[in-house]
Structure formats: structure tokens, C-alpha cells
Amino acid sequence: MLWLADFFSIFLLPKFNMASYHFNSIEKNWQKFWAEHQTFKADNHSKLPKYYVLDMFPYPSGAGLHVGHPLGYIASDIVSRYKRHKGFNVLHPMGYDSFGLPAEQYAIQTGQHPAITTDENIKRYRQQLDNIGFSFDWSREVRTTDAQYYHWTQWIFIQLFNGWYNKANDKAEPINDLIKKFGAEGNANVNAVCDETIVFSGSEWNAFSEKQKQTILLNYRLAYLSDTMVNWCPELGTVLANDEVKDGVSERGGYPVERKLMSQWSLRIAAYAERLLQGLDTLDWTESIKEAQRNWIGKSEGTSLKFYLASPLTPPQGKQEPSDVSMVEEEELWYATADKSKYRILKDFALENRRNATNEEIIIWEALRNNQIENVKFRRQHIIDKFIADFVSFEYKLVIELDGLIHSLEDNIISDEARTLVLNELGFTVLRFTNEEVNSNLNGVLGKIKSYVNSIVPSTPSPMEKGMGDEAKKSQGECIEFFTTRPDTIFGVSFLTLAPEHELVAQITTDACKAAVENYVTLSKNRSERDRMADVKTISGEFTGAYAIHPFTKTLIPIWIGDYVLAGYGTGAVMAVPAHDSRDYAFAKHFNLPIPQVVEGGDISVESYDAKEGLLINSDFLNGLEVKAAIKKAIEKIEAEGLGKGKTNYRLRNAIFGRQRYWGEPIPVYYKEGVPYVVEEKDLPIALPEVDKFLPTETGEPPLARAQNWNYNGHAFETTTMPGWAGSSWYYLRYMDPHNAKEMVGIEAVNYWQNIDLYIGGSEHAVGHLLYARFWCKFLKDIGTVPFEEPFKKLVNQGMIQGTVCTTYIYSYKNHVNEILKCAVAVDLHSQFKSGNSEGVIKIIAAQIGSSITDCQYVNEVNVPFEFFAAAVFEDSEGLKKWLSSAGNSVSHLIIGSDSKFQVKMETGKMSKRWHNVVNPDDICSQYGADTLRLYEMFLGPLQDAKPWSTQGIEGVHRFLKKAWRLFHNHTNEDFAVSDEPALKAELKTLHKTIKKATEDIDNFSFNTSVSAFMVCVNELQDLKCNKREILEPFIVLLSPYAPHICEELWHLCGHAESIEKADWPVFNSEFLVENDFNYPISFNGKVRFNLNFALDLEPLAVEKAVLADEQTIKYLEGKTPKKMIVVKGRIVNIVI
RNA sequence: GCCCAGAUGGUGGAAUCGGUAGACACGCAGGACUUAAAAUCCUGUGGCUUCACGGCUGUGCGGGUUCAAGUCCCGCUCUGGGUACCA
């Protein structure tokens, strides 16, 4: 193919075709010219209006660019070039999102440093991009893997760490201000987005140890360390964000993902939930992307609501006391006072100790519990710092220890003296008693406690006493809290459902139901996330035997558990209204529970009526109200009675920010006594260290733990790295000021360029990248780094260019001499095999191979390169066999279809190395030229639509360029020939029609239609035999954004020394399109029969008269009188008979 | 299930405001030039019907509004994308 083209260009064309269109040399020349003249360099100090066009920068994968990548880049390039013609100072940069998993996976397999792989891939990408002639300002290139770049990614992390979200001002503020406030007045009046509401005074804050302060501050910081349930992917050895997990497997690689509790860096994106939601309304994005973000943020407004239990809580196990603090609160309390790094272990020990209490311990506890001694509240087996105290009172800062107890690991190592010392340091007094004392002289022991308690004044509530606040005391733990968006349906509640994991399940379950409930809980625990997701239809649950009291009707409501209720959302409990919620309805039907209707509408005997419309019935004080009004009234009543509060829930979770990976930005954090600190800004960047292997350590720590001297002034560095989206969340800012060594972006640069006028990229980033980048932008606005709140004003999603995926299936079989062989088989056999008809498959294979087959097994499916196939069939069987064997699938036979051709299953799918269907744009460029590729990709259809790649039609576009070229050249000898004669009216009309269309189409991103307008223009000019400069020069300016090389060449042939890029966009003049008359379509009852020409200034009445007088009209009227006549000036005439 | 987008010739698609459906291109058929091929150019090309003029029909399906509907409204079917026991 190639050699033929070369042959013609070298030997034939120069001889006979002096000036034909040699795209290869033309394109190379101009690409060189643009690079040498820095034609597309953007100026930060221009007086011109600015226009910022951005493409989503690519991850430089090993497969190189495929024809799908440039689609969006071509569109943005057209807009950039157009805007330059229109007199804008255009910023159109490109870079690489070069941290990522594939390079690291490759590094693990080969030992090759990811930086090397990445560098090679970038070189290849750059070459491919250059071939297409983009007008990028390469002097501004950024790479997320550059230390000069991730310096500032780390800097942003530090700002997040040093920031907290002040709800009062609805913005992020410096943590130092918060610390000052804590010191002055405590946190009672701080309205922050934080994890826990610990209340302390200013003096208490000042009395806290450094460690305690830091622990509390972590609850406020926007970048924080916490124990979170994460999506752990063992195969990849890392955690994944929610949007990186699809259907229980990793989006990249498709490996299973499990839920795991880990200490992780997270970003408090949820603080910005409302602003992220509100901001969407101001954006020029497609509705579907905005909707996807709204769903992801998942705002739901409703109310919290308490149901009191009908009977007091029964202890689930003999030894566990009725608690006035629920287990959750107890755990939170532990967490507040415990050493976080040891918390997980300690918690288990504490629970274990409680369950296995010694006799002496039980004796003391029976005396201390329920405020029996001097009304002092004691807790048992409570975690303080690294220790588990046997008994503790926070008000009196008193710890009571019994000797002879089995302590936790740490306790065994550290002596009792040391324990006492540390506890004293924390402000506690320790009283020690031996088991013998307790057994022989309990009264003496209690007396000592009493006299101590009476000797001191109890302290005001401390942070440790969180959970002992008024609210907890009032509730007395005997209620269950719910969240509902439909408080109006409160009278339709016929049962309550708790998640199987709900904390109260064990405590409320009656003995009669205990076995079944425990069984069910175990069952749901063992069901993996994936099973639970896959199996949505099966309804399951158990009755706990317990009842709650309806807050208004005071009737008894049974409490069930069911795994359709998620522990992680709301309160993990649902007030079930089966008549008006489809899931509750299904549950009620399945277990035969009542379905009382409280909103009019629908047919409750068939299905639930979920619509938020209708009048309330059977609902006491809500009767007769519309749903909306009823919701309002119900909330008022619930709040008035102290049963709950109007509340807004968001589905948006805080973003986990750490990855147990090597190839990412190091998190600029070090640990001092287990407390995280950020490094000083002057020490940035913290460069990614060298490691011997890119794998976790033997002890399971991330790869960075392998690095030598991985510490900061002797303090160990964080070993996790940032996730892939860190670098891409702010890269658009760095382009504005890419070489600034002092700041991430200078204020002057960001004030000039502002936010992005046009952002083009794939819709696969709908929630991930676009949401995170918006979050960071809002944060950067809060801290004064950028002057705008939304980074991307207008977003256009280009559709994916899909490839063809060809699949064949491999079977292995044994022949008559017991040899094991393999054959590749057509699709129809595979479907038979799958449906269990292996007998039939064996028969067909045997018939083809011509021998008896004793055994036949399906082995796997193999994707075959598309280039082997013309149209789902394959004739070169030896070639295919060869390819299969080179891909590791040696086959002895191909099973041929009835048409004696080998058939392959063909589907459209993603273009990827994996499917062997990547089409390289370089091939198109060398065969047809970059201009043809650019025009063709635009001509394929609307930018936003997904389309399978095919080269049919590319000839037409190429032909068009050749035609355009010929307009400038003499027909006989092909010399350049443009005339300076004035243009004719018809020629000007064609030109201005095209100016109008091309201008409007770019503004509407309708690039396919403007390509067709150019074709129409060239066809018309060709018919007019037009070679006039007055027409052709403006025309190539119009065409140049699409096909810059050929236009640049023609522009210079026309005698211009400067780049066509500097030419002004032609101005449309409507005068040339003015028509004096119009060929009216004359229709009868809406059917067009013929046309009549009238002057356009002829009034409708006159047109009507003239039409009626026409003999054709008379013919079609067939003697009837028209009932009505419509004349639309310049459009149509319709006669109603 | 829910949300969003869409459905037009053999194919990709056009019709931006309710006003001649199928622009432009591919493919196909026929022709010109040529020893031949390539390249280029010309003609035709939704379906049915007719020697022809023409007629009928036609934008996923069924209704409706209108002088006029691919376009607006109601009810479906199917396809693509997103999302999910979110209370």
C-alpha cells in the first residue's frame, strides 16, 4: 500500500503533476514552521481578550494514542484557531497525567522504573500529537510526575491539612484561627464540619497534651487521618475510591474488591456537598453530567425521628449490663480517649475483658454501676491512651485498678508503675486494690473510693465525657433513631426495619427470636458485598420480637431486621411505610405485614404508591393536607415534641486520599509519636524516593517503606501516596503559570486567564475528576489562591470512538490417538456449548476434523485483531493460526462455517490494547494526511455521539481537499493560478453563505455540518470555475482551523509571508445573501404539489391572489373553493380544500 | 427499578424557530476520458407503482394538537449511557 503511494509520488507525480496535493511534505513543513516560529505561544500580558480552551490531558499509556483520543483535541484545536482569528489571546495547552497504575504494574513485572516507561510513552504521545498538527502551546506542558509540578500538589495537601470548614461562614479557614479560638473559648461555639462533637473549654484545651490536641484537630482538618471502611483490592494491593469500583470489582483490571477497615488519609469533600450541588446550576454542561453529579452528591431532605422501645433493653449476654449509653456512643467515647494507632486492638481487648470479667471485677462493678456510690458515674474496661482502665470516672478523674487481671499486650509489657505514671500525666488519680482486698473487705475498698470522691471537686465535662452530654442522658438509650424523607407518612408505619449490623439488634432481640436473628445476622455478614448487590430481588429478614411505640398513635410497632437496609446510610434503620415505599412494600408482602394507606392515589393492593402527590388520609393531624404541606407540618410537630429534627443527608462520602502504591505523589506528612504533621513548605517538594522493588514490604507496608532514610529530620514519613486524581484536580491552573517556582500559580496569571471557557473531554470523568477538581477549586477560592469558584464554565463531552472487538473461542479436544489438540471455533458453536449442548459441538468438531473425539472442553475466548477480518469472516486460515499461536494459543484447526469461511463474533467496544483493535492515527496521517484525519473525525457525526471507527467515507473527505487544492491551480498544467479579478455576485453569495454557516457551527460545536458546508462551497465554486483571490483567500481562512496545513500552504502560495493564523476571520455580509424572489412551494392540505416564483416583497394577499390565478392551482382545486389559505412570507403557501 | 440521552435511506448523518424530509459524504448502478488501471468528471439512487407525466407512501409503534409535525403533547417499544436496596 505504502510503497505504491511512494512510487507515484517519487516517479510519476513530479513528472506529470507539478503541483498536486503532496500532503506529507506540506504537513511536515508547516509543523516545523509553527514550532520554529512559536506560532501558538500564548502571552500572559496581552491586552487582547482571553480565551482558555482545555482538553482533558491523557494518561500516556503504552498502547499510544488511538484514533479516539484526537477527536476531542481536534475539536478544541478548531475552536482555538477560530478564536485566534477572532482576535482572542488563546490559551490552549497540553500535558500528561502521568502517575498511574499501568506503569507501576509494568514496573512490578519487569523491574523497569515507572519513570522510564512513562517517559518513553510520553515521547511517543508527543510525536503522535505533533503529527496531527495541533496548535498547543508546548512551552506550557505539565506532567503530574514532575517534582516541579507535584511540589504544588503537595502544597495543596498541606493547605487542606491546615484548613477546617467553618459552617458559619460557609468556607474553609486556617486551622490556626481555630486553634486560637479553642485556646480562648473552647469549641462550644464552633460550627465546623467535623467528625465528632467533643465539647471542651478554653482552659481545658490549654491543659491538653500536644498529642491530645493533635488528635482532636484531626477531626477538623480538611485532610485528615482516620479509620475508615475502605474498598480494598488485594490483587492491586491498594485501596480504591468508590467511583473506582464497579459492581464489586475494580474498574481497572476487574479484580475483586472487599471492605476493610484501615487507617487512611481522607479529604473532607462532604463539607462542600451543598456548594458542589448549587454550583452545578451556574454551569454550561450537559444535563446528563450535571444529573450524574447530583445523584452522586445525593442530597435528601427529611427528618430524624425517634421511636421509643416498648420494653426496657434486655442484656444480650448475661454479663453485659443494661447500659445507659449505647454501644456506639461507648465506642466513640473510647475512640476519643484512646491512642488512635492502637485503637483497633484495644477495642477488641476491652470488649473481650468485659465478656470475661473476673469474679472480683463483677463484685466491684455491681457496687459501682448505675451511679450507686455518691452518684458518681463509673465506666468499666475503658480505653485511655494505650491502656484499658478497669474502672474510670471522668468527672473525678479517677481510675480504679484491680491487680491480678489479665491485661492487654501493651499492659503486660509496661509495668503498673509506668501505667500509673502515664495516667497521672493525663490528670488521673489511680487507686489500686488487690483481688484479695475485694474478696475479703469489699466495704473497705468502697470506703476508700467514697472518701477519695468526697475529697475533691468534680471537674466540668471534659472531652472524654463526650456521650455523657444532656442528650444522651435524656434519651436513656431506649429509643431507635431513624432518618426519613417522608415524615408525612408517619401514620403509615407498620413496622421498623434495622440493618442486620445495627448496634441495637443484639440488645433488643427477645429470647424466643434470638436463634433465628443471630443466624440471620451471621448469614448477612458472610454474604459478600458483591452477592448482596447481585441478589436484590430475594427478600429476607427476621422479626426481633421487640416492639417500639409509635410516637403519635402510641401503638406497638414490631421491629424487624432485613438486609435491604444498609448500615452505612442514614442511621441504618428504616421506619417502614409499605404503602408508600416499594422496598417496604415488598418486605411487607413477603412477611404478611399490614400495609396501611395514608396518601390517596394508586392501587395499594397491586403496588406501593411512592409518588409525592396526593392528600393525606388516616393520618390524624395531617389528614387532608397535600404531601408537601404534610411533610412541613409533620416536621414541625416532630420538632415541637422533641422527637427529632429536620435534617439533610448527603450520599457524598469523604474522599479517601491514600494509595498503598509507589507511583504517585508522596504525601508530605511525617509522624512524631504517632501524630501526623505536615512538612514545612520550604522543604517541598518531597521527592518520590528510590526503592529496590515496587512491591509492598514483607510486613505489608506500602512500597515507600522500602526507601532508605525515608524520614523527615529523623521522623518517619508517610508511606502511602496520593491517588491518581490528585494531580489532575488542579493542572488547569498550572498551565497559566507553568514555570513559577514560588507559587502554584501567580495571582496575576490567574486573574488574567480566569476559569476555563471551554473544557473538552470524555464523559467517563462525569463524577470522579470533574467533582474532585471542582472541590479543590472551591477550596483554593476559600484560601484566596484563585478568584473563581467553578473551574470549567463550559464542558463538552466528546463521544467515544469505539473499535471493533473480534472474538473467537478455543476448544481443546482429544483425538483418536489421545493427543490433546486445540481448535478455534466460530460463534454459533460457542452459544451451543454454553447452553449445554456439548454433544452437538463435539459432533460438529468431529465432522470438521475428521476423526473421533473422546473429550472436548471449552478453554477460553480470544480477541483477534480486526485487521485480519474484512467483514466478520476470515479467509486466510494459515495467517489466523499463525497469529493465534504468536498470541499463545496454538490451534490445529479452525472450524469453518457453512459458507466455508471462518466466522468471528464482532462487537463494537472500547479501543484497547487488550482487544487488539487500536487504530493508530499515524497510519491515517501517512496514508491520507493529518488534514484529512482532522476533517474526517469531525465529519463522522456530532462530536458528542459515540461512534464506531470505520474508514469508509474517509476517501470523500480526502477528495474534498484535493478539489479545494485544484481551485487554486490551473486545470491543464496544474500551475498555481489565482486571479485578481473582482468576484461575481454568485461567487460572493457562495462565500458568505459559507462564512455564516462556518461561524455559527463553531459556536454550536456542530463541526460535522460545517465540514459539509465547506464541501458545498467547493462544489459550487468548482461549478462556477471560480479562482478569484477575493473568494478563495477568505475561504481558506474559514477552512484553516479544520485543515491548517493545506490552508497554510495555499495562503503562502497566495503570496502571504505571515502564518494564516494571523489572518482575521472573514466578516459575514448579509447583503450578498439577499434574495429578491422566492420559489414558493404550493401545497394543498399540506402536500406540496408544485413551486411558484414570487418577489419576496410581494404581500401575502397578493401572493394568494397570484397563486389562485395560476392554472396549476386551478387544476388541483378541481373546481372546489379553498376553505382557507395560508401564506407565510418567504416560506410556504398552503391551500386547504 | 430510577435518572439521562437517543431511534430518520444500504451506511455515517442533515433539517438550529412547527413550514418543500433525506443536505453533505460513503456505498451501489450506469456513463465519459484511457490500450488498461489509477485519478478525475458526469448521470441516477428512500420504498411501492407507472413506458412516461405522475400518483401513493414514508422519520421506532399507537393516539392527539395544528392549515402544516422528524420537530409539540399523551401512551408504549427498543437501543445506548449513568446509577442503585440511599429510606
XYZ file of C-alpha atoms in Angstrom, chain A residues 496-970:
475
model
C -39.483 -0.886 61.625
C -36.501 -2.456 59.930
C -32.939 -2.341 61.195
C -29.840 -3.255 59.250
C -28.504 -6.634 60.450
C -25.375 -4.789 61.572
C -27.367 -2.283 63.639
C -25.906 -1.857 67.139
C -29.161 -2.467 68.972
C -30.057 -5.732 67.290
C -28.421 -7.947 69.897
C -29.869 -5.971 72.783
C -33.482 -5.798 71.714
C -33.914 -9.317 70.397
C -36.086 -11.435 72.655
C -35.011 -14.890 73.738
C -37.649 -16.503 71.562
C -36.289 -14.878 68.440
C -32.642 -14.939 69.394
C -31.590 -18.050 67.493
C -33.219 -17.014 64.225
C -31.954 -13.439 64.441
C -28.393 -14.466 65.245
C -28.481 -16.900 62.408
C -29.682 -14.225 60.024
C -27.077 -11.717 61.190
C -24.282 -14.236 60.658
C -25.653 -15.079 57.264
C -25.711 -11.475 56.071
C -22.253 -10.847 57.479
C -20.859 -13.692 55.459
C -22.538 -12.555 52.304
C -20.041 -10.555 50.375
C -20.883 -7.081 49.125
C -20.970 -8.492 45.662
C -23.512 -11.194 46.473
C -25.667 -8.713 48.243
C -25.559 -6.401 45.270
C -26.165 -9.097 42.718
C -29.103 -10.535 44.616
C -31.505 -7.653 45.002
C -34.731 -9.493 44.401
C -34.635 -12.026 47.206
C -36.430 -10.644 50.214
C -35.141 -11.754 53.559
C -35.395 -10.645 57.169
C -36.244 -11.701 60.728
C -38.509 -10.479 63.471
C -36.594 -9.464 66.614
C -39.509 -9.986 68.953
C -39.185 -6.397 70.130
C -41.640 -3.546 69.718
C -41.370 0.190 69.632
C -44.029 2.716 70.480
C -45.392 4.815 67.649
C -44.654 8.423 68.635
C -48.166 9.650 67.829
C -50.604 6.738 67.896
C -48.760 5.086 70.807
C -49.454 1.694 69.232
C -46.844 -1.068 69.257
C -44.755 -1.358 66.113
C -42.803 -4.590 65.539
C -39.072 -4.299 64.925
C -37.560 -6.421 62.148
C -34.137 -6.740 60.689
C -33.515 -7.046 56.970
C -30.514 -6.715 54.724
C -32.283 -4.317 52.369
C -31.460 -1.742 54.992
C -27.892 -0.521 54.731
C -25.895 0.054 57.883
C -23.879 2.789 56.206
C -26.672 5.139 55.192
C -28.665 7.402 57.468
C -28.988 5.691 60.832
C -29.017 2.141 59.476
C -32.686 1.906 60.338
C -35.875 2.448 58.352
C -39.351 3.341 59.529
C -41.173 1.153 57.074
C -44.176 2.619 55.277
C -45.111 -0.264 52.994
C -47.972 1.550 51.303
C -45.658 4.274 50.013
C -42.237 2.711 49.560
C -41.691 -0.115 47.112
C -38.987 -1.867 49.165
C -41.023 -1.730 52.342
C -43.978 -2.928 50.291
C -42.113 -5.977 49.022
C -40.958 -6.749 52.554
C -44.456 -6.394 53.973
C -45.982 -8.594 51.266
C -43.339 -11.240 51.811
C -43.845 -11.379 55.579
C -47.546 -10.640 55.511
C -47.368 -7.375 57.415
C -50.135 -4.752 57.285
C -49.999 -2.108 54.552
C -51.995 0.881 55.766
C -52.514 3.577 53.150
C -52.045 7.188 54.240
C -51.770 9.035 50.926
C -54.552 8.945 48.377
C -53.663 7.554 44.960
C -52.529 4.341 43.297
C -53.809 0.855 43.960
C -52.215 -0.392 47.143
C -53.373 -3.969 46.555
C -51.116 -4.134 43.493
C -48.114 -1.978 44.313
C -46.936 0.751 46.609
C -47.810 4.337 45.793
C -44.475 6.149 46.017
C -45.370 9.425 44.331
C -45.052 12.561 46.416
C -48.540 13.665 45.410
C -51.977 13.315 46.884
C -53.972 14.042 50.010
C -53.171 12.533 53.373
C -55.714 10.132 54.892
C -55.864 8.085 58.085
C -53.295 10.467 59.487
C -54.754 12.357 62.435
C -53.450 15.920 62.325
C -52.168 15.517 58.762
C -55.480 14.497 57.212
C -56.480 16.418 54.119
C -53.112 18.005 53.545
C -51.155 17.733 50.286
C -47.946 15.685 50.653
C -45.693 18.747 50.562
C -47.660 20.611 53.206
C -47.933 17.438 55.270
C -44.159 16.972 55.258
C -43.743 20.508 56.564
C -46.353 20.060 59.266
C -45.033 16.659 60.327
C -41.525 18.081 60.748
C -42.879 20.958 62.812
C -44.745 18.552 65.080
C -41.786 16.170 65.398
C -39.506 19.045 66.332
C -42.026 20.510 68.751
C -42.332 17.209 70.587
C -38.583 16.732 70.718
C -38.767 13.527 68.670
C -36.341 14.602 66.014
C -35.129 17.386 63.790
C -35.354 18.401 60.148
C -32.164 17.151 58.582
C -30.377 16.980 55.270
C -28.484 13.855 54.321
C -25.903 13.609 51.571
C -24.787 10.418 49.920
C -21.431 12.008 49.085
C -18.748 10.436 51.260
C -15.418 11.961 52.131
C -12.776 11.010 49.607
C -10.106 8.529 50.598
C -6.823 10.071 49.592
C -4.140 7.440 50.210
C -2.990 4.625 47.971
C -0.657 1.809 49.015
C 1.308 2.384 45.858
C 4.670 3.612 44.660
C 3.902 5.601 41.532
C 2.136 8.610 42.999
C 2.849 11.860 44.795
C 4.313 11.300 48.278
C 2.039 12.687 50.961
C 4.053 15.445 52.701
C 3.425 14.097 56.190
C 5.677 12.740 58.906
C 4.880 11.174 62.279
C 6.060 12.295 65.680
C 4.927 9.987 68.488
C 2.270 8.586 66.218
C 0.825 12.007 65.446
C 0.867 13.227 61.839
C 2.432 16.580 60.979
C 2.879 18.194 57.571
C 6.357 19.146 56.440
C 7.346 22.789 56.163
C 6.523 24.403 52.829
C 10.140 25.380 52.286
C 11.080 21.693 52.230
C 8.797 20.914 49.293
C 8.840 19.051 47.035
C 9.173 15.801 48.905
C 10.598 13.799 46.029
C 9.494 10.266 45.345
C 12.308 8.091 46.753
C 14.064 5.221 45.013
C 13.089 1.725 46.132
C 14.548 -1.691 45.402
C 11.205 -3.186 44.443
C 7.822 -1.712 43.615
C 6.027 -4.136 45.905
C 4.698 -3.920 49.460
C 7.148 -4.889 52.202
C 7.088 -8.309 53.832
C 5.095 -6.780 56.690
C 2.510 -5.461 54.240
C 3.555 -1.818 54.304
C 3.363 0.196 51.064
C 6.405 0.241 48.736
C 7.648 3.601 50.060
C 8.501 1.836 53.335
C 11.345 0.198 51.384
C 13.043 3.547 50.746
C 16.298 4.297 52.553
C 16.207 7.208 55.007
C 12.537 7.795 54.351
C 12.179 10.257 57.184
C 11.931 13.939 57.929
C 14.523 15.146 60.418
C 14.500 11.669 61.890
C 10.710 11.298 61.919
C 9.214 8.623 59.709
C 7.478 9.815 56.553
C 4.020 8.738 55.494
C 4.334 5.711 53.207
C 1.127 5.937 51.218
C 0.968 8.099 48.106
C -1.737 10.267 46.623
C -4.431 8.814 44.358
C -4.478 9.351 40.596
C -6.920 12.216 40.777
C -4.672 14.434 42.916
C -2.554 15.817 40.094
C -5.465 16.152 37.687
C -7.541 18.175 40.136
C -5.642 21.397 39.567
C -3.488 21.038 36.432
C -5.552 23.606 34.562
C -4.169 26.241 36.934
C -0.538 25.334 36.386
C -0.834 25.882 32.629
C -1.453 29.551 33.365
C 1.922 29.943 35.029
C 3.847 26.724 34.471
C 7.335 27.869 35.419
C 6.507 29.729 38.592
C 8.940 28.446 41.211
C 7.434 30.446 44.081
C 3.731 29.740 43.797
C 1.439 27.108 42.307
C 0.080 29.893 40.134
C 0.737 33.619 40.261
C -2.258 35.764 41.141
C -1.612 37.952 38.096
C -1.739 34.969 35.749
C -4.858 33.505 37.296
C -6.575 36.885 37.319
C -5.886 37.238 33.609
C -6.815 33.743 32.444
C -9.636 33.131 34.940
C -11.561 29.883 34.598
C -11.763 27.663 31.568
C -14.007 28.888 28.785
C -14.238 25.507 27.137
C -13.317 22.111 28.530
C -13.494 19.088 26.263
C -13.191 15.503 27.411
C -14.860 12.156 27.849
C -17.987 11.663 29.912
C -16.334 8.831 31.839
C -14.998 11.536 34.170
C -18.511 12.731 34.965
C -18.268 12.193 38.700
C -14.643 11.427 39.513
C -12.300 14.010 38.084
C -14.873 16.724 37.493
C -16.183 16.574 41.052
C -12.762 16.499 42.711
C -11.447 19.349 40.548
C -14.490 21.437 41.458
C -13.924 20.643 45.132
C -10.275 21.754 45.018
C -11.177 24.882 43.103
C -13.701 25.889 45.761
C -11.143 25.241 48.457
C -8.481 27.264 46.609
C -11.018 30.067 46.292
C -11.622 29.931 50.041
C -7.932 30.326 50.782
C -7.544 33.095 48.218
C -5.381 31.331 45.638
C -7.879 31.609 42.802
C -10.575 34.221 42.186
C -13.296 31.858 40.948
C -15.448 29.115 42.375
C -16.016 26.906 39.332
C -13.083 25.797 37.142
C -14.946 24.730 33.999
C -17.558 27.146 32.655
C -18.482 25.126 29.618
C -17.971 21.419 29.279
C -18.373 19.419 26.104
C -18.166 15.658 26.220
C -16.867 14.077 23.095
C -18.303 10.664 22.362
C -16.075 7.666 22.447
C -14.742 6.357 19.176
C -15.230 2.662 19.538
C -13.299 -0.136 17.980
C -14.443 -3.471 16.683
C -13.891 -6.365 19.043
C -13.486 -9.701 17.283
C -13.798 -12.794 19.402
C -13.144 -16.435 18.697
C -13.405 -19.395 21.041
C -10.813 -22.062 21.670
C -11.669 -25.664 22.477
C -9.311 -28.403 23.428
C -10.091 -31.968 22.419
C -8.569 -35.428 22.429
C -8.351 -37.206 19.121
C -8.405 -40.955 18.432
C -4.761 -41.395 19.435
C -5.402 -39.498 22.673
C -3.410 -36.467 21.567
C -4.620 -33.216 23.143
C -5.173 -30.582 20.477
C -6.897 -27.254 20.239
C -9.161 -25.676 17.679
C -10.650 -22.238 17.205
C -14.380 -22.282 16.731
C -16.992 -19.945 15.307
C -19.578 -18.201 17.428
C -22.606 -20.386 16.822
C -20.787 -23.352 18.352
C -19.933 -21.368 21.419
C -23.544 -20.492 22.140
C -24.447 -24.174 21.785
C -21.704 -25.175 24.160
C -22.788 -22.559 26.682
C -26.374 -23.774 26.573
C -25.188 -27.260 27.461
C -25.276 -28.906 24.071
C -21.675 -30.127 24.197
C -22.668 -33.299 22.338
C -23.678 -31.283 19.304
C -20.480 -29.259 19.485
C -18.365 -32.424 19.601
C -20.222 -33.741 16.580
C -19.527 -30.635 14.526
C -15.899 -30.503 15.563
C -15.502 -34.178 14.748
C -17.070 -33.674 11.342
C -14.620 -30.883 10.577
C -11.547 -32.559 11.933
C -12.474 -35.910 10.519
C -11.708 -38.077 13.488
C -13.385 -39.354 16.586
C -13.264 -37.123 19.591
C -13.365 -38.586 23.053
C -13.319 -35.432 25.064
C -13.941 -31.790 24.368
C -13.559 -28.800 26.617
C -14.130 -25.085 26.217
C -10.866 -23.358 27.022
C -11.223 -19.623 26.604
C -12.168 -16.820 24.302
C -9.550 -14.909 22.364
C -9.814 -11.458 20.888
C -8.381 -11.286 17.408
C -7.078 -8.179 15.644
C -9.654 -6.538 13.466
C -7.252 -6.076 10.567
C -7.463 -9.831 9.867
C -11.102 -9.510 9.010
C -12.928 -7.848 6.205
C -16.454 -8.308 7.490
C -16.747 -10.853 10.251
C -15.250 -13.526 8.048
C -11.753 -14.669 7.562
C -10.269 -16.494 4.649
C -6.566 -16.654 5.363
C -6.749 -19.544 7.817
C -2.990 -20.019 7.944
C -2.494 -16.357 8.818
C -5.003 -16.538 11.638
C -3.460 -19.733 13.004
C -0.093 -18.059 12.951
C -1.403 -15.059 14.828
C -3.195 -17.200 17.403
C -0.035 -19.168 18.041
C 2.012 -15.975 18.410
C -0.544 -14.839 20.984
C -0.043 -18.081 22.903
C -2.967 -20.070 21.505
C -1.658 -22.737 19.163
C -4.548 -24.337 17.372
C -4.563 -27.250 14.983
C -7.815 -26.408 13.244
C -10.213 -23.621 12.535
C -13.795 -24.765 12.471
C -15.259 -23.291 9.316
C -18.863 -22.119 8.989
C -21.358 -23.303 6.413
C -20.243 -20.589 3.965
C -16.767 -22.148 4.137
C -15.422 -19.067 5.905
C -14.227 -18.685 9.437
C -16.691 -16.532 11.383
C -15.856 -14.284 14.260
C -18.132 -12.610 16.743
C -17.915 -8.863 16.130
C -18.970 -6.234 18.600
C -18.244 -2.584 18.991
C -16.295 -1.849 22.120
C -13.562 0.242 23.577
C -10.364 0.610 21.630
C -7.713 -1.013 23.726
C -4.506 -2.951 23.532
C -6.351 -5.802 25.180
C -8.774 -6.231 22.273
C -6.030 -5.808 19.633
C -8.159 -3.226 17.895
C -6.234 0.002 18.354
C -6.165 2.122 15.216
C -3.118 4.374 15.197
C -3.742 7.880 13.840
C -0.185 7.843 12.434
C -1.284 5.305 9.834
C -4.126 7.539 8.703
C -1.769 10.534 8.615
C 0.748 8.825 6.390
C -1.905 7.450 4.074
C -4.214 10.460 3.786
C -2.587 13.249 5.770
C -3.363 14.945 9.068
C -5.779 17.399 7.462
C -7.845 14.521 6.124
C -7.798 12.827 9.537
C -8.901 16.052 11.233
C -11.700 16.702 8.762
C -12.789 13.106 8.758
C -13.048 12.793 12.521
C -15.163 15.939 12.551
C -17.261 14.751 9.620
C -18.135 11.434 11.303
C -21.064 12.933 13.157
C -21.879 15.123 16.152
C -18.920 15.472 18.486
C -20.904 14.251 21.471
C -22.071 10.974 19.920
C -20.306 7.664 20.348
C -19.409 6.088 17.037
C -17.572 3.004 15.900
C -14.420 3.697 13.935
C -14.521 2.843 10.283
C -12.579 4.266 7.391
C -15.483 4.161 4.978
C -16.037 7.717 3.935
C -12.530 8.918 4.559
C -11.993 8.929 0.780
C -14.726 11.511 0.358
C -13.052 13.912 2.750
C -9.691 13.392 1.118
C -11.269 14.018 -2.299
C -12.703 17.262 -0.991
C -9.218 18.522 -0.026
C -7.898 17.623 -3.447
C -10.777 19.531 -5.015
C -10.083 22.539 -2.848
C -6.427 22.357 -3.846
C -7.381 22.321 -7.516
C -9.413 25.527 -7.178
C -6.067 27.298 -6.764
C -4.418 25.585 -9.683
C -4.597 25.678 -13.427
